[in-house]
Short mmCIF file of C-alpha atoms in Angstrom, two decimals:
data_model
loop_
_atom_site.label_atom_id
_atom_site.label_comp_id
_atom_site.label_asym_id
_atom_site.label_seq_id
_atom_site.Cartn_x
_atom_site.Cartn_y
_atom_site.Cartn_z
CA UNK A 1 0.00 0.00 0.00
CA UNK A 2 2.87 2.38 0.88
CA UNK A 3 6.62 2.00 0.75
CA UNK A 4 7.74 4.63 3.24
CA UNK A 5 9.72 5.00 6.45
CA UNK A 6 8.03 6.70 9.37
CA UNK A 7 10.38 9.72 9.48
CA UNK A 8 9.40 10.60 5.91
CA UNK A 9 5.95 11.62 7.20
CA UNK A 10 7.63 14.32 9.29
CA UNK A 11 9.98 15.37 6.49
CA UNK A 12 7.09 15.91 4.07
CA UNK A 13 5.60 18.72 6.14
CA UNK A 14 8.93 20.07 7.38
CA UNK A 15 9.78 20.78 3.72
CA UNK A 16 6.48 22.58 3.13
CA UNK A 17 5.86 24.48 6.37
CA UNK A 18 9.23 24.52 8.16
CA UNK A 19 8.41 27.45 10.47
CA UNK A 20 4.90 26.45 11.55
CA UNK A 21 4.43 25.00 15.03
CA UNK A 22 4.32 21.20 14.91
CA UNK A 23 4.32 20.18 18.59
CA UNK A 24 3.99 21.96 21.92
CA UNK A 25 3.32 21.10 25.54
CA UNK A 26 2.32 24.46 26.96
CA UNK A 27 5.87 25.41 28.00
CA UNK A 28 7.78 24.48 24.85
CA UNK A 29 7.04 24.59 21.14
CA UNK A 30 8.92 23.17 18.16
CA UNK A 31 8.35 23.98 14.51
CA UNK A 32 8.30 21.25 11.90
CA UNK A 33 11.89 22.01 10.96
CA UNK A 34 13.09 22.22 14.57
CA UNK A 35 11.63 18.80 15.31
CA UNK A 36 13.23 17.42 12.15
CA UNK A 37 16.62 18.69 13.31
CA UNK A 38 16.12 17.18 16.75
CA UNK A 39 15.19 13.80 15.26
CA UNK A 40 18.42 13.86 13.22
CA UNK A 41 20.33 14.65 16.42
CA UNK A 42 18.62 11.84 18.32
CA UNK A 43 18.99 9.52 15.34
CA UNK A 44 22.75 10.15 15.10
CA UNK A 45 23.16 9.43 18.80
CA UNK A 46 21.14 6.20 18.54
CA UNK A 47 23.06 5.14 15.42
CA UNK A 48 26.35 5.44 17.30
CA UNK A 49 24.99 3.57 20.32
CA UNK A 50 23.19 0.70 18.56
CA UNK A 51 23.32 -1.47 15.47
CA UNK A 52 20.44 -1.50 12.94
CA UNK A 53 17.58 -3.56 14.33
CA UNK A 54 18.73 -3.32 17.97
CA UNK A 55 16.05 -2.64 20.57
CA UNK A 56 16.09 0.09 23.20
CA UNK A 57 13.59 0.99 25.94
CA UNK A 58 11.96 4.37 26.37
CA UNK A 59 10.14 5.26 29.56
CA UNK A 60 8.37 8.55 30.14
CA UNK A 61 4.95 10.08 30.36
CA UNK A 62 3.69 11.94 27.29
CA UNK A 63 6.39 14.37 26.19
CA UNK A 64 8.00 16.04 23.21
CA UNK A 65 11.00 13.81 23.88
CA UNK A 66 8.91 10.67 23.30
CA UNK A 67 7.85 11.95 19.87
CA UNK A 68 11.45 12.82 18.98
CA UNK A 69 12.56 9.33 20.00
CA UNK A 70 10.02 7.60 17.75
CA UNK A 71 11.14 9.60 14.71
CA UNK A 72 14.84 9.58 15.63
CA UNK A 73 14.79 5.79 15.98
CA UNK A 74 13.15 5.58 12.56
CA UNK A 75 16.08 7.47 11.01
CA UNK A 76 18.64 5.26 12.78
CA UNK A 77 16.92 1.99 11.93
CA UNK A 78 16.72 0.94 15.58
CA UNK A 79 13.61 -0.28 17.37
CA UNK A 80 11.95 1.56 20.28
CA UNK A 81 10.31 -0.58 22.96
CA UNK A 82 8.02 1.78 24.91
CA UNK A 83 7.47 0.88 28.56
CA UNK A 84 4.21 1.61 30.35
CA UNK A 85 5.14 3.94 33.21
CA UNK A 86 2.23 2.56 35.24
CA UNK A 87 3.68 -0.96 35.35
CA UNK A 88 5.61 -2.31 38.33
CA UNK A 89 9.43 -2.33 37.95
CA UNK A 90 9.50 -6.13 37.69
CA UNK A 91 7.15 -5.84 34.70
CA UNK A 92 9.59 -3.38 33.08
CA UNK A 93 12.32 -5.92 33.75
CA UNK A 94 10.41 -8.67 31.93
CA UNK A 95 9.88 -6.53 28.82
CA UNK A 96 13.37 -5.02 28.73
CA UNK A 97 15.02 -8.40 29.09
CA UNK A 98 12.67 -10.13 26.68
CA UNK A 99 13.48 -7.48 24.04
CA UNK A 100 17.21 -7.72 24.86
CA UNK A 101 17.49 -3.99 25.43
CA UNK A 102 20.91 -2.68 26.43
CA UNK A 103 19.96 1.00 26.28
CA UNK A 104 17.09 2.92 27.87
CA UNK A 105 16.05 6.55 27.45
CA UNK A 106 14.20 7.23 30.66
CA UNK A 107 12.74 10.19 32.51
CA UNK A 108 14.37 10.98 35.83
CA UNK A 109 11.20 9.97 37.70
CA UNK A 110 11.76 6.33 36.70
CA UNK A 111 15.52 6.03 36.14
CA UNK A 112 16.46 4.71 39.56
CA UNK A 113 13.67 2.12 39.65
CA UNK A 114 14.43 0.89 36.12
CA UNK A 115 18.18 0.52 36.58
CA UNK A 116 17.64 -1.25 39.91
CA UNK A 117 15.74 -4.10 38.23
CA UNK A 118 17.62 -4.07 34.90
CA UNK A 119 21.21 -3.40 35.98
CA UNK A 120 22.60 -4.36 32.58
CA UNK A 121 20.90 -1.47 30.79
CA UNK A 122 22.65 1.85 30.11
CA UNK A 123 20.29 4.67 31.06
CA UNK A 124 20.22 8.03 29.28
CA UNK A 125 18.17 10.27 31.55
CA UNK A 126 15.69 12.99 30.58
CA UNK A 127 15.80 15.73 33.24
CA UNK A 128 13.24 18.52 33.59
CA UNK A 129 15.79 21.11 34.79
CA UNK A 130 17.89 21.00 31.60
CA UNK A 131 18.03 24.29 29.70
CA UNK A 132 17.40 22.86 26.24
CA UNK A 133 14.36 22.77 23.95
CA UNK A 134 14.33 18.99 24.44
CA UNK A 135 15.64 17.77 27.79
CA UNK A 136 17.73 14.81 26.74
CA UNK A 137 21.08 13.99 28.34
CA UNK A 138 23.94 16.36 27.48
CA UNK A 139 25.65 13.89 25.16
CA UNK A 140 22.46 13.59 23.10
CA UNK A 141 21.98 17.37 22.95
CA UNK A 142 25.59 17.80 21.79
CA UNK A 143 25.17 15.56 18.76
CA UNK A 144 25.08 17.22 15.32
CA UNK A 145 21.78 17.42 13.45
CA UNK A 146 23.43 16.13 10.27
CA UNK A 147 21.47 13.89 7.96
CA UNK A 148 21.89 10.18 8.76
CA UNK A 149 23.05 8.00 5.90
CA UNK A 150 21.63 4.69 7.18
CA UNK A 151 19.53 2.87 4.60
CA UNK A 152 16.40 1.83 6.49
CA UNK A 153 14.11 -0.38 4.37
CA UNK A 154 10.34 -0.04 4.64
CA UNK A 155 10.10 -3.66 5.81
CA UNK A 156 12.39 -2.97 8.81
CA UNK A 157 10.76 -3.03 12.25
CA UNK A 158 9.58 0.43 13.30
CA UNK A 159 8.58 -0.36 16.88
CA UNK A 160 8.07 -3.35 19.17
CA UNK A 161 4.97 -2.72 21.21
CA UNK A 162 4.12 -5.12 24.02
CA UNK A 163 0.55 -6.29 24.40
CA UNK A 164 -1.23 -5.12 27.53
CA UNK A 165 -1.06 -8.50 29.20
CA UNK A 166 -4.76 -8.47 30.15
CA UNK A 167 -4.95 -12.16 29.17
CA UNK A 168 -1.42 -13.37 29.98
CA UNK A 169 2.27 -12.46 29.67
CA UNK A 170 2.85 -9.49 27.36
CA UNK A 171 4.17 -10.28 23.88
CA UNK A 172 6.27 -8.01 21.70
CA UNK A 173 4.30 -7.23 18.54
CA UNK A 174 6.68 -6.14 15.78
CA UNK A 175 5.33 -3.52 13.39
CA UNK A 176 7.24 -2.50 10.27
CA UNK A 177 7.59 1.00 8.83
CA UNK A 178 5.43 -0.07 5.91
CA UNK A 179 2.64 -1.30 8.20
CA UNK A 180 2.74 1.79 10.45
CA UNK A 181 2.66 4.19 7.49
CA UNK A 182 -0.14 2.19 5.87
CA UNK A 183 -2.28 2.45 8.99
CA UNK A 184 -1.56 6.18 9.30
CA UNK A 185 -2.77 6.71 5.72
CA UNK A 186 -5.79 4.45 6.31
CA UNK A 187 -6.88 6.59 9.25
CA UNK A 188 -6.18 9.80 7.40
CA UNK A 189 -8.37 8.71 4.50
CA UNK A 190 -11.16 7.60 6.83
CA UNK A 191 -11.24 10.74 8.99
CA UNK A 192 -9.92 13.45 6.65
CA UNK A 193 -7.85 14.87 9.52
CA UNK A 194 -5.96 17.59 7.66
CA UNK A 195 -4.23 20.64 9.17
CA UNK A 196 -6.12 20.44 12.48
CA UNK A 197 -5.28 21.66 15.96
CA UNK A 198 -5.04 18.41 17.89
CA UNK A 199 -4.58 17.24 21.44
CA UNK A 200 -2.47 14.17 22.31
CA UNK A 201 -3.96 12.72 25.50
CA UNK A 202 -3.62 8.95 25.11
CA UNK A 203 -0.36 7.56 26.58
CA UNK A 204 2.42 7.38 24.01
CA UNK A 205 3.62 3.95 25.14
CA UNK A 206 0.35 2.60 23.71
CA UNK A 207 -0.03 1.45 20.11
CA UNK A 208 -3.09 3.62 19.52
CA UNK A 209 -1.38 6.79 20.70
CA UNK A 210 1.83 6.10 18.78
CA UNK A 211 -0.25 5.62 15.64
CA UNK A 212 -2.29 8.71 16.44
CA UNK A 213 0.91 10.79 16.30
CA UNK A 214 1.70 9.31 12.87
CA UNK A 215 -1.84 9.93 11.59
CA UNK A 216 -1.83 13.52 12.86
CA UNK A 217 1.62 14.02 11.32
CA UNK A 218 0.44 12.54 8.01
CA UNK A 219 -2.28 15.20 7.93
CA UNK A 220 0.04 18.08 8.78
CA UNK A 221 -1.69 18.71 12.10
CA UNK A 222 -0.37 20.79 14.99
CA UNK A 223 -0.14 18.64 18.14
CA UNK A 224 -0.53 19.83 21.73
CA UNK A 225 0.88 17.16 24.03
CA UNK A 226 -0.78 16.58 27.41
CA UNK A 227 1.57 14.88 29.88
CA UNK A 228 -1.18 13.12 31.85
CA UNK A 229 -4.92 12.85 31.53
CA UNK A 230 -6.76 15.12 33.93
CA UNK A 231 -10.35 15.82 32.97
CA UNK A 232 -10.36 19.47 34.09
CA UNK A 233 -7.10 20.25 32.29
CA UNK A 234 -8.19 18.44 29.12
CA UNK A 235 -11.63 20.07 29.06
CA UNK A 236 -10.06 23.49 29.61
CA UNK A 237 -7.47 22.92 26.86
CA UNK A 238 -10.17 21.77 24.44
CA UNK A 239 -12.04 25.04 24.99
CA UNK A 240 -9.21 27.55 25.38
CA UNK A 241 -7.03 26.25 22.52
CA UNK A 242 -10.01 25.69 20.22
CA UNK A 243 -8.92 22.09 19.71
CA UNK A 244 -10.44 20.63 16.55
CA UNK A 245 -9.52 16.95 16.86
CA UNK A 246 -8.59 14.56 19.67
CA UNK A 247 -8.61 10.87 20.50
CA UNK A 248 -9.70 9.57 23.90
CA UNK A 249 -10.30 6.30 25.67
CA UNK A 250 -13.96 5.65 26.59
CA UNK A 251 -13.05 5.79 30.30
CA UNK A 252 -11.72 9.32 29.76
CA UNK A 253 -14.92 10.43 28.00
CA UNK A 254 -17.00 8.81 30.72
CA UNK A 255 -15.02 10.81 33.30
CA UNK A 256 -15.44 14.07 31.37
CA UNK A 257 -19.17 13.93 30.66
CA UNK A 258 -19.90 13.62 34.37
CA UNK A 259 -18.10 16.89 35.19
CA UNK A 260 -20.30 20.01 35.63
CA UNK A 261 -17.49 22.04 34.03
CA UNK A 262 -18.71 20.90 30.60
CA UNK A 263 -21.74 23.21 30.97
CA UNK A 264 -19.48 26.24 31.49
CA UNK A 265 -17.09 25.76 28.56
CA UNK A 266 -17.36 26.50 24.86
CA UNK A 267 -16.48 23.60 22.53
CA UNK A 268 -17.59 25.20 19.27
CA UNK A 269 -14.13 24.75 17.73
CA UNK A 270 -14.25 20.97 18.15
CA UNK A 271 -14.77 19.11 14.87
CA UNK A 272 -14.14 15.46 15.70
CA UNK A 273 -13.65 13.27 18.76
CA UNK A 274 -12.27 9.77 18.14
CA UNK A 275 -12.66 7.06 20.75
CA UNK A 276 -11.38 3.51 20.98
CA UNK A 277 -9.19 0.98 22.85
CA UNK A 278 -12.13 -0.32 24.92
CA UNK A 279 -15.93 -0.59 24.63
CA UNK A 280 -17.99 2.48 25.51
CA UNK A 281 -21.49 2.27 26.89
CA UNK A 282 -24.05 3.62 24.43
CA UNK A 283 -25.62 5.83 27.11
CA UNK A 284 -22.24 7.48 27.79
CA UNK A 285 -21.70 8.01 24.05
CA UNK A 286 -25.11 9.62 23.60
CA UNK A 287 -24.41 12.00 26.46
CA UNK A 288 -21.01 12.92 25.00
CA UNK A 289 -22.55 13.59 21.58
CA UNK A 290 -25.03 15.94 23.22
CA UNK A 291 -22.46 17.79 25.35
CA UNK A 292 -19.68 18.34 22.81
CA UNK A 293 -21.82 18.82 19.71
CA UNK A 294 -19.09 17.58 17.36
CA UNK A 295 -18.64 14.62 15.07
CA UNK A 296 -17.62 11.30 16.62
CA UNK A 297 -15.75 8.32 15.22
CA UNK A 298 -14.89 5.00 16.81
CA UNK A 299 -11.67 3.16 16.01
CA UNK A 300 -11.37 -0.59 16.62
CA UNK A 301 -8.17 -2.57 16.49
CA UNK A 302 -5.34 -3.90 18.61
CA UNK A 303 -1.58 -3.78 19.06
CA UNK A 304 -1.15 -6.61 16.55
CA UNK A 305 -2.92 -4.62 13.83
CA UNK A 306 -0.71 -1.58 14.42
CA UNK A 307 -3.80 -0.04 15.99
CA UNK A 308 -6.83 0.37 13.73
CA UNK A 309 -8.79 -2.13 11.62
CA UNK A 310 -12.28 -0.62 11.46
CA UNK A 311 -13.86 2.79 11.94
CA UNK A 312 -17.42 3.74 12.78
CA UNK A 313 -17.45 6.99 10.83
CA UNK A 314 -19.10 10.31 11.75
CA UNK A 315 -21.88 9.72 9.20
CA UNK A 316 -22.69 6.45 10.96
CA UNK A 317 -23.06 8.32 14.24
CA UNK A 318 -25.42 10.73 12.51
CA UNK A 319 -27.52 7.76 11.38
CA UNK A 320 -27.76 6.68 14.99
CA UNK A 321 -29.47 9.92 15.94
CA UNK A 322 -32.12 9.21 13.32
CA UNK A 323 -33.66 5.94 12.25
CA UNK A 324 -30.80 3.57 13.13
CA UNK A 325 -29.84 3.97 16.83
CA UNK A 326 -28.51 0.40 17.07
CA UNK A 327 -25.52 1.24 14.87
CA UNK A 328 -23.82 2.84 17.88
CA UNK A 329 -23.22 -0.72 19.09
CA UNK A 330 -21.07 -1.33 15.99
CA UNK A 331 -17.29 -1.05 15.66
CA UNK A 332 -17.79 0.15 12.10
CA UNK A 333 -16.49 -1.10 8.76
CA UNK A 334 -12.95 -1.92 7.64
CA UNK A 335 -10.55 0.88 6.75
CA UNK A 336 -9.34 0.88 3.15
CA UNK A 337 -7.25 -2.15 2.19
CA UNK A 338 -8.55 -4.21 5.12
CA UNK A 339 -10.73 -7.33 5.05
CA UNK A 340 -12.74 -8.95 7.84
CA UNK A 341 -13.98 -12.47 8.44
CA UNK A 342 -15.97 -14.00 11.27
CA UNK A 343 -15.33 -17.70 11.69
CA UNK A 344 -16.90 -20.49 13.69
CA UNK A 345 -14.88 -22.88 15.84
CA UNK A 346 -14.29 -25.23 12.91
CA UNK A 347 -12.81 -22.37 10.86
CA UNK A 348 -15.77 -21.97 8.48
CA UNK A 349 -17.15 -18.50 7.81
CA UNK A 350 -20.04 -17.71 10.12
CA UNK A 351 -23.36 -16.66 8.54
CA UNK A 352 -24.32 -12.98 8.61
CA UNK A 353 -25.43 -12.08 12.11
CA UNK A 354 -23.88 -15.18 13.70
CA UNK A 355 -21.21 -14.73 16.39
CA UNK A 356 -17.72 -16.15 15.87
CA UNK A 357 -14.10 -15.08 16.16
CA UNK A 358 -13.14 -11.92 14.26
CA UNK A 359 -10.24 -12.24 11.79
CA UNK A 360 -8.49 -9.29 10.11
CA UNK A 361 -6.24 -9.04 7.04
CA UNK A 362 -4.53 -5.90 5.78
CA UNK A 363 -1.23 -4.06 5.22
CA UNK A 364 -1.19 -2.74 8.80
CA UNK A 365 -0.77 -6.13 10.52
CA UNK A 366 2.27 -6.89 12.63
CA UNK A 367 5.02 -9.04 11.15
CA UNK A 368 4.88 -11.29 14.21
CA UNK A 369 5.67 -11.64 17.89
CA UNK A 370 9.29 -11.16 18.93
CA UNK A 371 11.02 -14.51 19.51
CA UNK A 372 7.70 -16.41 19.57
CA UNK A 373 7.39 -18.36 16.33
CA UNK A 374 4.62 -20.70 17.50
CA UNK A 375 2.53 -17.82 18.85
CA UNK A 376 3.06 -15.91 15.59
CA UNK A 377 1.87 -18.86 13.49
CA UNK A 378 -1.20 -19.23 15.71
CA UNK A 379 -2.04 -15.52 15.56
CA UNK A 380 -1.36 -15.00 11.83
CA UNK A 381 -3.31 -17.86 10.33
CA UNK A 382 -2.78 -17.82 6.57
CA UNK A 383 -2.29 -14.05 6.59
CA UNK A 384 -5.37 -13.48 8.78
CA UNK A 385 -4.91 -12.09 12.29
CA UNK A 386 -6.94 -13.98 14.88
CA UNK A 387 -8.12 -11.14 17.11
CA UNK A 388 -9.49 -13.20 19.98
CA UNK A 389 -12.62 -11.04 19.83
CA UNK A 390 -16.07 -12.54 19.44
CA UNK A 391 -18.35 -10.65 17.07
CA UNK A 392 -20.51 -10.74 13.98
CA UNK A 393 -21.00 -8.92 10.68
CA UNK A 394 -24.34 -7.55 9.56
CA UNK A 395 -25.63 -7.51 5.98
CA UNK A 396 -24.01 -4.10 5.34
CA UNK A 397 -20.56 -5.22 6.50
CA UNK A 398 -20.65 -3.49 9.89
CA UNK A 399 -18.73 -5.31 12.62
CA UNK A 400 -20.29 -5.81 16.05
CA UNK A 401 -18.00 -6.92 18.87
CA UNK A 402 -19.79 -9.13 21.35
CA UNK A 403 -16.84 -9.59 23.69
CA UNK A 404 -13.40 -11.09 24.03
CA UNK A 405 -13.59 -14.80 23.22
CA UNK A 406 -11.94 -15.51 26.55
CA UNK A 407 -14.45 -13.33 28.40
CA UNK A 408 -17.43 -15.28 27.04
CA UNK A 409 -19.34 -17.13 29.76
CA UNK A 410 -20.67 -20.62 29.06
CA UNK A 411 -23.54 -21.25 31.47
CA UNK A 412 -25.58 -24.42 31.17
CA UNK A 413 -24.45 -24.74 27.55
CA UNK A 414 -25.53 -21.19 26.67
CA UNK A 415 -23.02 -18.60 25.42
CA UNK A 416 -23.30 -15.37 27.38
CA UNK A 417 -21.44 -12.23 26.30
CA UNK A 418 -20.74 -9.93 29.27
CA UNK A 419 -20.84 -6.78 27.17
CA UNK A 420 -24.56 -7.32 26.42
CA UNK A 421 -25.31 -7.42 30.14
CA UNK A 422 -23.04 -4.43 30.81
CA UNK A 423 -24.91 -2.31 28.25
CA UNK A 424 -28.17 -3.08 30.04
CA UNK A 425 -26.67 -2.14 33.40
CA UNK A 426 -25.10 1.08 32.11
CA UNK A 427 -28.58 2.22 31.09
CA UNK A 428 -29.59 2.35 34.78
CA UNK A 429 -29.57 5.63 36.65
CA UNK A 430 -26.76 5.92 39.16
CA UNK A 431 -24.28 3.51 37.53
CA UNK A 432 -20.75 4.88 37.20
CA UNK A 433 -18.98 1.71 36.07
CA UNK A 434 -19.69 -1.99 35.68
CA UNK A 435 -18.05 -5.28 34.73
CA UNK A 436 -19.65 -8.68 34.27
CA UNK A 437 -17.54 -11.81 34.74
CA UNK A 438 -18.11 -15.55 34.85
CA UNK A 439 -17.61 -17.39 38.16
CA UNK A 440 -17.78 -21.12 39.00
CA UNK A 441 -21.22 -22.66 39.42
CA UNK A 442 -21.80 -26.25 40.53
CA UNK A 443 -25.06 -26.38 38.63
CA UNK A 444 -24.30 -24.41 35.45
CA UNK A 445 -20.51 -24.62 35.17
CA UNK A 446 -20.31 -20.82 35.13
CA UNK A 447 -22.67 -18.05 36.10
CA UNK A 448 -22.43 -14.31 35.41
CA UNK A 449 -22.05 -11.86 38.25
CA UNK A 450 -22.09 -8.05 38.04
CA UNK A 451 -19.47 -5.91 39.78
CA UNK A 452 -20.74 -2.34 39.90
CA UNK A 453 -19.51 1.11 40.88
CA UNK A 454 -22.43 3.36 41.93
CA UNK A 455 -22.33 7.09 41.37
CA UNK A 456 -22.03 9.16 44.58
CA UNK A 457 -25.41 9.38 46.28
CA UNK A 458 -27.00 6.73 44.04
CA UNK A 459 -29.60 4.50 45.68
CA UNK A 460 -28.73 1.19 44.02
CA UNK A 461 -29.56 -2.16 45.61
CA UNK A 462 -28.93 -5.68 44.42
CA UNK A 463 -32.64 -6.31 44.09
CA UNK A 464 -33.11 -3.15 42.05
CA UNK A 465 -30.34 -4.27 39.66
CA UNK A 466 -31.67 -7.81 39.34
CA UNK A 467 -35.21 -6.57 38.63
CA UNK A 468 -33.84 -4.31 35.88
CA UNK A 469 -31.92 -7.21 34.33
CA UNK A 470 -34.91 -9.56 34.41
CA UNK A 471 -36.98 -6.94 32.62
CA UNK A 472 -34.40 -6.50 29.85
CA UNK A 473 -32.54 -9.81 29.47
CA UNK A 474 -33.21 -13.48 29.04
CA UNK A 475 -33.32 -15.19 32.41
CA UNK A 476 -30.11 -17.19 31.86
CA UNK A 477 -28.20 -13.97 31.15
CA UNK A 478 -29.19 -12.29 34.42
CA UNK A 479 -26.43 -11.98 37.03
CA UNK A 480 -26.51 -14.50 39.83
CA UNK A 481 -25.07 -11.87 42.16
CA UNK A 482 -24.42 -8.13 42.26
CA UNK A 483 -21.36 -6.77 44.06
CA UNK A 484 -20.85 -3.05 44.74
CA UNK A 485 -17.28 -1.68 44.80
CA UNK A 486 -15.56 1.72 44.82
CA UNK A 487 -13.68 1.21 41.55
CA UNK A 488 -12.73 -1.35 38.89
CA UNK A 489 -9.13 -2.26 38.01
CA UNK A 490 -8.24 -0.85 34.60
CA UNK A 491 -5.25 -0.92 32.28
CA UNK A 492 -3.48 2.26 31.24
CA UNK A 493 -5.88 2.76 28.33
CA UNK A 494 -9.05 2.05 30.27
CA UNK A 495 -9.63 -1.65 29.66
CA UNK A 496 -11.20 -3.35 32.64
CA UNK A 497 -8.81 -6.03 33.94
CA UNK A 498 -11.34 -8.82 34.11
CA UNK A 499 -8.62 -11.38 34.72
CA UNK A 500 -7.93 -9.64 38.05
CA UNK A 501 -11.62 -9.67 38.91
CA UNK A 502 -11.98 -13.36 38.07
CA UNK A 503 -8.81 -14.58 39.79
CA UNK A 504 -10.17 -14.93 43.37
CA UNK A 505 -13.12 -17.03 42.14
CA UNK A 506 -11.09 -19.45 40.01
CA UNK A 507 -8.03 -19.83 42.23
CA UNK A 508 -7.13 -23.49 42.70
CA UNK A 509 -9.73 -24.78 40.24
CA UNK A 510 -8.80 -27.02 37.31
CA UNK A 511 -10.73 -24.94 34.78
CA UNK A 512 -9.72 -21.31 34.93
CA UNK A 513 -10.35 -18.62 32.33
CA UNK A 514 -7.47 -16.41 31.26
#
């Protein structure tokens, strides 16, 4: 589809608008040309430190330095391995050692903890008190911004992004320059995101956020980087900076729509809000559409597909406000160059409307898992990526995700998809958050239970919840129990960690669900 290296996306606009602001964080701003020079500087330093194809870790919150590292590594032909700053140090150790990293570029907040668990790594430390446009170590800053002469092929690995580990040990998904550029162009064509003022909120160690930077760069957008998500700061920035485009996790949107500040701010400059990385309750989405008054688009994908496979476009959201409200349950249709299949357990294509496992094929797929040949063969079955998601296609080619295959509950021989129950529960007044999991049942094998977070002051009781479910669901889908908690465990991008919720119930049993 494309035969480019990632840094060429930056160079395209640096040639055309060298003096326009490309990235800023509120304190610092870099033009397109200034960032290009910094990525040459970083690239030269990396090229002297590492051989082509070598891996290195990077560990920071959202920052201009993170963006420079992605593009600088592209020029040097080395492979960044972003670490989630929210992980425990021993989890960093697993990833760094699995990727065989000998170098880490790390913010001072994490340097001591990282080097304590990975003593063999050389740490180059980003320090906030440095008097430099980008706050890299002095030896990096001192490098010349000369053009690098390394020949980096489009099929070389651009980054190695580790899966979130919500269903087991994280795996390093290797994405090539060609695949990353293809997905950036696919998103650009689907959303027409050209020359916009954008906000980068999603964490840059995540595949979706890394791709978001490429897609925004492909469209020549100006990017305001937010170091951490804080709903008041993000809402204020959206209004004050007249942000036109941003991407958020559903949990972030859910947090924002419940804040009274939304009634006081002006969002008339906002054109498009993209959401993805986890399911969003339809009721939350409807409220967001009413509050922000802009177009919405949903992106569905995973680390192994670079990030995005399907998009529920703004026009589809408009349809939902008219005669087709059910379409909001859809993950959309494939982006250009992408094909979908839904298959039954025997591998045959499932009929329209019948649930099976979702398979994806397209130029954006990973080349494989690092050092895991068997897992790669299992995941990339004849060129099709097995997503592990259960879903179905309708007659118009729209994809509907029922749940993760591993989250499906089999109760008395019936397949129960937790997301269906969660949608019903989210429609109740006073519900802030909810997760449905399967727990052992002597009679049925498994039974669903609901774990719920009430809103402050809400008058929710177990009986009230069960009555609501019985009025809206088949009897076998109704939770056997309702548990009220203060919060649900979530990953860095808002996915509920159902494995953590299930673990106490399945501990010591022969049949456990991952």
